[in-house]
Coordinates of C-alpha atoms in Angstrom, one line a residue:
M1 CA 161.6 -42.8 60.7
S2 CA 159.9 -44.2 63.8
G3 CA 156.9 -43.2 65.8
D4 CA 154.4 -42.9 62.9
G5 CA 151.6 -44.4 65.0
D6 CA 152.1 -42.4 68.1
G7 CA 148.5 -41.0 68.1
S8 CA 149.0 -37.4 67.1
T9 CA 146.3 -37.7 64.5
R10 CA 143.6 -39.6 66.2
S11 CA 140.5 -37.5 66.8
P12 CA 139.1 -37.1 70.4
S13 CA 136.3 -39.4 71.2
T14 CA 132.9 -38.6 72.8
G15 CA 134.1 -39.7 76.2
S16 CA 135.0 -36.9 78.6
L17 CA 137.0 -36.2 81.8
S18 CA 136.3 -32.9 83.5
G19 CA 134.6 -31.6 80.3
I20 CA 137.5 -32.4 78.0
E21 CA 137.2 -34.9 75.2
V22 CA 139.5 -37.8 75.6
L23 CA 140.2 -41.1 74.0
P24 CA 138.6 -43.9 76.1
E25 CA 141.5 -46.3 75.6
Q26 CA 144.9 -44.8 75.0
P27 CA 147.6 -46.9 73.4
K28 CA 150.4 -47.8 75.8
Y29 CA 153.5 -45.8 75.2
V30 CA 156.6 -47.9 74.2
C31 CA 159.9 -46.0 74.0
S32 CA 161.7 -46.4 70.6
L33 CA 164.8 -44.5 71.5
S34 CA 168.2 -46.2 71.5
P35 CA 170.2 -46.3 74.8
E36 CA 172.4 -43.5 73.4
L37 CA 169.4 -41.3 72.8
V38 CA 167.8 -42.1 76.1
A39 CA 171.0 -40.9 77.7
K40 CA 171.0 -37.8 75.5
A41 CA 167.4 -37.0 76.4
R42 CA 168.3 -37.4 80.1
E43 CA 171.2 -35.0 79.8
E44 CA 169.8 -32.4 77.4
L45 CA 166.0 -32.5 78.0
Q46 CA 165.9 -33.5 81.7
E47 CA 163.9 -36.6 80.6
K48 CA 164.1 -39.4 83.2
P49 CA 162.8 -42.7 81.8
E50 CA 161.7 -43.8 85.3
W51 CA 159.6 -40.7 85.6
R52 CA 158.5 -40.3 82.0
L53 CA 154.9 -41.5 82.3
R54 CA 154.4 -39.7 85.6
D55 CA 155.4 -36.5 83.9
V56 CA 153.1 -37.2 81.0
Q57 CA 150.2 -37.8 83.4
A58 CA 151.0 -34.6 85.2
L59 CA 150.7 -32.6 82.0
R60 CA 147.5 -34.5 81.1
D61 CA 146.0 -33.5 84.5
M62 CA 147.0 -29.9 83.9
V63 CA 145.2 -29.8 80.6
C64 CA 142.1 -31.4 82.0
K65 CA 142.0 -28.9 84.9
D66 CA 143.1 -25.7 83.2
Y67 CA 141.9 -26.1 79.6
P68 CA 139.0 -28.5 79.7
N69 CA 137.7 -27.3 76.3
L70 CA 141.0 -27.5 74.4
G71 CA 139.9 -30.6 72.4
T72 CA 143.4 -32.0 72.3
C73 CA 144.8 -35.5 71.9
L74 CA 145.8 -36.7 75.3
E75 CA 147.8 -39.8 74.4
D76 CA 151.2 -40.4 76.0
A77 CA 153.2 -40.1 72.9
F78 CA 151.5 -36.9 71.7
L79 CA 151.9 -35.1 75.1
L80 CA 155.5 -36.3 75.3
R81 CA 156.5 -34.2 72.3
F82 CA 155.6 -31.0 74.2
L83 CA 157.4 -32.1 77.3
R84 CA 160.6 -32.8 75.4
A85 CA 160.3 -29.5 73.5
R86 CA 160.3 -27.6 76.8
K87 CA 162.7 -29.8 78.7
F88 CA 160.0 -31.3 80.9
D89 CA 159.0 -28.0 82.4
Y90 CA 155.3 -28.6 82.9
D91 CA 154.1 -25.0 82.7
R92 CA 156.0 -24.3 79.5
A93 CA 154.9 -27.5 77.9
L94 CA 151.3 -26.7 78.7
Q95 CA 151.6 -23.3 77.2
L96 CA 153.2 -24.7 74.1
L97 CA 150.4 -27.2 73.7
V98 CA 147.8 -24.4 74.0
N99 CA 149.7 -22.2 71.5
Y100 CA 149.9 -25.2 69.2
H101 CA 146.1 -25.4 69.0
C102 CA 145.5 -21.7 69.0
C103 CA 147.8 -21.4 66.0
R104 CA 145.9 -24.0 64.1
R105 CA 142.6 -22.4 64.8
S106 CA 143.5 -18.7 64.2
W107 CA 145.0 -19.0 60.7
P108 CA 142.4 -20.8 58.6
E109 CA 144.1 -20.1 55.3
V110 CA 146.9 -22.4 56.5
F111 CA 145.3 -24.9 58.7
T112 CA 142.0 -25.7 57.0
N113 CA 142.1 -29.0 55.0
L114 CA 145.7 -29.4 56.1
K115 CA 146.8 -32.7 54.5
P116 CA 149.5 -33.8 52.1
S117 CA 147.2 -34.3 49.1
A118 CA 146.1 -30.7 49.4
I119 CA 149.6 -29.3 48.9
K120 CA 150.7 -31.8 46.2
P121 CA 151.6 -28.9 43.8
V122 CA 154.0 -27.5 46.4
L123 CA 155.7 -30.8 47.0
E124 CA 156.0 -31.4 43.2
S125 CA 157.7 -28.0 42.8
G126 CA 160.5 -29.0 45.2
F127 CA 159.9 -25.9 47.4
V128 CA 160.4 -28.0 50.5
T129 CA 161.9 -31.5 51.0
V130 CA 163.9 -33.5 53.5
L131 CA 167.4 -34.6 52.5
S132 CA 168.0 -38.4 52.4
H133 CA 170.8 -38.4 55.0
L134 CA 171.0 -37.3 58.6
D135 CA 173.8 -35.0 59.8
A136 CA 176.4 -36.1 62.3
E137 CA 174.1 -35.3 65.2
G138 CA 171.3 -37.5 63.8
R139 CA 169.2 -34.6 62.7
H140 CA 167.1 -34.4 59.6
V141 CA 167.9 -31.6 57.2
V142 CA 164.8 -29.7 55.8
C143 CA 165.7 -28.1 52.5
I144 CA 163.7 -25.0 51.5
R145 CA 164.1 -23.5 48.0
P146 CA 162.0 -20.4 47.4
D147 CA 163.1 -20.1 43.8
R148 CA 161.0 -23.2 43.1
W149 CA 157.8 -21.2 43.9
T150 CA 155.9 -19.4 41.2
P151 CA 153.6 -16.8 42.9
S152 CA 151.1 -16.9 40.1
N153 CA 150.5 -20.6 40.7
Y154 CA 149.4 -20.4 44.3
P155 CA 149.7 -18.1 47.3
I156 CA 152.6 -18.1 49.8
T157 CA 150.4 -19.7 52.4
E158 CA 150.5 -22.9 50.5
N159 CA 154.3 -23.0 51.0
I160 CA 153.7 -22.5 54.7
R161 CA 151.3 -25.4 54.8
A162 CA 153.8 -27.6 53.1
I163 CA 156.5 -26.7 55.6
Y164 CA 154.2 -27.3 58.5
L165 CA 153.1 -30.7 57.3
T166 CA 156.7 -31.6 56.8
L167 CA 157.5 -30.7 60.4
E168 CA 154.4 -32.6 61.6
K169 CA 155.6 -35.7 59.9
L170 CA 159.2 -35.4 61.1
I171 CA 158.1 -34.8 64.7
Q172 CA 156.3 -38.2 64.8
S173 CA 159.8 -39.7 65.2
E174 CA 161.1 -39.8 68.8
E175 CA 164.6 -39.5 67.4
T176 CA 163.7 -36.1 65.9
Q177 CA 162.0 -35.0 69.2
V178 CA 165.3 -35.5 70.9
N179 CA 167.8 -34.5 68.2
G180 CA 165.9 -31.7 66.6
I181 CA 166.2 -30.6 63.0
V182 CA 168.4 -28.4 60.8
I183 CA 167.1 -26.1 58.1
L184 CA 168.9 -25.5 54.8
A185 CA 167.4 -22.5 52.9
D186 CA 168.6 -21.8 49.4
Y187 CA 167.7 -18.2 48.4
K188 CA 169.2 -18.4 44.9
G189 CA 167.1 -16.5 42.4
V190 CA 164.8 -14.9 45.0
S191 CA 163.6 -11.7 43.3
L192 CA 162.1 -8.5 44.6
S193 CA 158.6 -9.5 43.6
K194 CA 158.9 -12.8 45.5
A195 CA 160.3 -11.1 48.6
S196 CA 157.4 -8.7 48.7
H197 CA 155.0 -11.6 49.5
F198 CA 156.8 -12.2 52.8
G199 CA 155.7 -9.2 54.7
P200 CA 155.7 -8.5 58.5
F201 CA 152.3 -10.2 59.0
I202 CA 153.4 -13.4 57.4
A203 CA 156.8 -13.2 59.1
K204 CA 155.4 -12.7 62.5
K205 CA 152.9 -15.5 62.2
V206 CA 155.4 -18.0 60.9
I207 CA 158.1 -17.2 63.4
G208 CA 155.5 -17.2 66.2
I209 CA 154.5 -20.8 65.2
L210 CA 158.1 -22.1 64.9
Q211 CA 159.2 -20.5 68.2
D212 CA 156.2 -20.8 70.4
G213 CA 153.6 -22.9 68.7
F214 CA 155.2 -26.2 67.6
P215 CA 157.0 -28.9 69.5
I216 CA 160.2 -29.1 67.5
R217 CA 163.8 -28.1 68.3
I218 CA 165.4 -26.1 65.5
K219 CA 169.1 -26.5 66.0
A220 CA 170.4 -24.5 63.1
V221 CA 169.2 -22.5 60.0
N222 CA 171.8 -22.4 57.2
I223 CA 171.1 -19.8 54.6
I224 CA 172.9 -20.0 51.3
N225 CA 173.0 -18.0 48.0
E226 CA 171.2 -15.2 49.7
P227 CA 171.0 -12.1 47.4
R228 CA 171.5 -8.6 48.7
I229 CA 167.7 -8.2 49.2
F230 CA 167.9 -10.8 51.9
K231 CA 169.1 -8.1 54.2
G232 CA 165.7 -6.6 53.9
I233 CA 164.0 -10.0 54.5
F234 CA 166.1 -10.6 57.5
A235 CA 165.4 -7.1 58.8
I236 CA 161.7 -8.2 59.0
I237 CA 162.5 -11.5 60.6
K238 CA 165.1 -10.6 63.2
P239 CA 163.0 -8.5 65.6
F240 CA 160.7 -11.4 66.1
L241 CA 163.4 -13.9 66.8
K242 CA 164.4 -14.9 70.3
E243 CA 168.1 -14.4 70.9
K244 CA 168.8 -18.1 71.1
I245 CA 167.2 -18.8 67.7
A246 CA 168.7 -15.7 66.1
N247 CA 172.2 -17.0 67.1
R248 CA 171.4 -20.2 65.2
F249 CA 171.2 -18.5 61.8
F250 CA 174.2 -18.9 59.6
L251 CA 174.5 -16.9 56.4
H252 CA 176.9 -18.5 54.0
G253 CA 176.4 -16.6 50.8
S254 CA 177.7 -18.6 47.8
D255 CA 180.6 -20.0 49.9
L256 CA 180.0 -23.8 50.0
S257 CA 183.1 -24.4 52.1
S258 CA 181.4 -22.3 54.8
L259 CA 178.3 -24.4 54.5
H260 CA 180.3 -27.6 54.8
H261 CA 181.6 -26.5 58.2
N262 CA 178.0 -26.9 59.4
L263 CA 176.8 -29.7 57.1
P264 CA 179.4 -32.1 55.8
P265 CA 179.6 -32.8 52.0
E266 CA 178.8 -36.5 52.5
I267 CA 175.2 -35.8 53.5
L268 CA 174.6 -33.0 50.9
P269 CA 173.5 -33.4 47.3
E270 CA 175.7 -32.4 44.4
E271 CA 173.9 -29.0 44.1
Y272 CA 175.5 -27.9 47.3
G273 CA 178.9 -29.3 46.8
G274 CA 178.1 -32.7 48.3
T275 CA 178.7 -36.3 47.5
A276 CA 175.2 -37.7 48.1
G277 CA 174.1 -37.6 44.5
K278 CA 171.5 -35.3 42.9
L279 CA 168.9 -33.7 45.1
D280 CA 166.0 -36.1 45.3
I281 CA 162.5 -34.8 46.2
S282 CA 160.6 -37.9 45.2
T283 CA 161.4 -40.0 48.2
W284 CA 160.2 -37.5 50.7
N285 CA 157.1 -36.6 48.6
E286 CA 156.1 -40.2 48.4
L287 CA 156.5 -40.7 52.1
L288 CA 154.5 -37.6 53.0
L289 CA 151.7 -38.3 50.5
A290 CA 151.5 -41.9 51.7
S291 CA 150.8 -40.5 55.2
E292 CA 147.4 -39.0 54.4
D293 CA 145.8 -40.9 57.3
D294 CA 148.1 -39.2 59.8
F295 CA 146.4 -35.9 59.1
L296 CA 142.8 -36.8 58.9
Y297 CA 141.8 -35.0 62.1
D298 CA 141.6 -31.2 61.6
F299 CA 141.7 -29.1 64.7
S300 CA 141.0 -25.8 62.8
H301 CA 137.2 -26.3 62.9
L302 CA 137.2 -25.9 66.7
A303 CA 136.4 -22.4 67.8
I304 CA 138.8 -20.4 69.9
S305 CA 137.4 -20.2 73.4
S306 CA 138.5 -18.5 76.5
D307 CA 140.5 -21.6 77.3
C308 CA 142.6 -20.9 74.2
S309 CA 144.4 -17.7 75.2
P310 CA 148.1 -17.8 74.4
H311 CA 150.3 -15.4 76.3
D312 CA 152.3 -14.4 73.3
P313 CA 150.7 -11.9 71.0
L314 CA 152.4 -13.6 68.1
M315 CA 150.2 -16.6 68.7
S316 CA 147.0 -14.7 69.1
G317 CA 147.4 -12.7 65.9
E318 CA 147.4 -9.4 67.7
I319 CA 149.8 -7.5 65.5
D320 CA 150.7 -3.9 65.8
E321 CA 149.6 -2.5 62.4
K322 CA 151.9 0.6 62.7
Q323 CA 154.8 -1.7 63.4
C324 CA 153.9 -3.7 60.4
D325 CA 153.6 -0.6 58.2
D326 CA 156.9 0.8 59.4
S327 CA 158.7 -2.6 58.8
L328 CA 157.2 -2.9 55.4
R329 CA 158.3 0.6 54.4
S330 CA 161.8 -0.2 55.7
L331 CA 161.9 -3.4 53.7
K332 CA 160.9 -1.7 50.5
T333 CA 163.6 1.0 51.0
Q334 CA 166.2 -1.7 51.5
L335 CA 165.0 -3.8 48.6
Y336 CA 165.0 -1.0 46.1
S337 CA 168.4 0.2 47.3
C338 CA 169.8 -3.1 46.1
Y339 CA 169.0 -2.3 42.5

């Protein structure tokens, strides 16, 4: 992976511009994309190399003018992530950046002390990992296995922290910023007791982050071995999904041939009918744990000010309690009907 030193983890300095903390000397951005990916970014993301730094400066100016107390990193490479995630639409990129910080400050259980060493038990369980091989589109495959989680060992928020850190590490790569990622979620063995931990509040917060609060392109979500109770889980998730994202969910059941239409066997481990050997979690764990310095700066200690006011209620945590209660009752009914 490239781009590990792109500045996303440096803390703001004491210098200021229009009241916002900035780095006095920003490292010069050097593009690491291949000619093929430069062409892809131009076609799919409206990224023009000759205008790239001008666009970054425009976003930086908007942050300084409209959100002077946001306390964000303003380095070229960091801001570029948000422009790419919103196809160089300045306004949408700015809102994504604001949402990104508001998410981190409004959910302390997840974002306080957010660093790899703090979620080592989750990594060692194999709950989340990244497969060793890219797919045909050059995308990393994030593998999530809820059956590896034992609720009595730690709360579900620790799993969310591990997924978030995995995405933070992946998005440091410019290739990932352009290509996006694919998710492979194996729901084998997910019981009623485990499903009950993923209620409407958690669902709404997580989906809000992935859709509107993080600069990553999720190109597909492949669900396999989903039990009947997954209908109840998905009933909670779907109302919060945008149509574009909802259309990228693929439910394969236990049909590995169906999975292989989306993810070829040569990139999959043996556990999923692939030819890439046994599923290995150690390589990704070692890479992430060795990246501790990338996550030293913690934005969560910054108070949410009037400058940090996301437009989407999913981001602000304003959740309709009646809607949550109704959804939870519906989920319980569906779950128990499966037994």
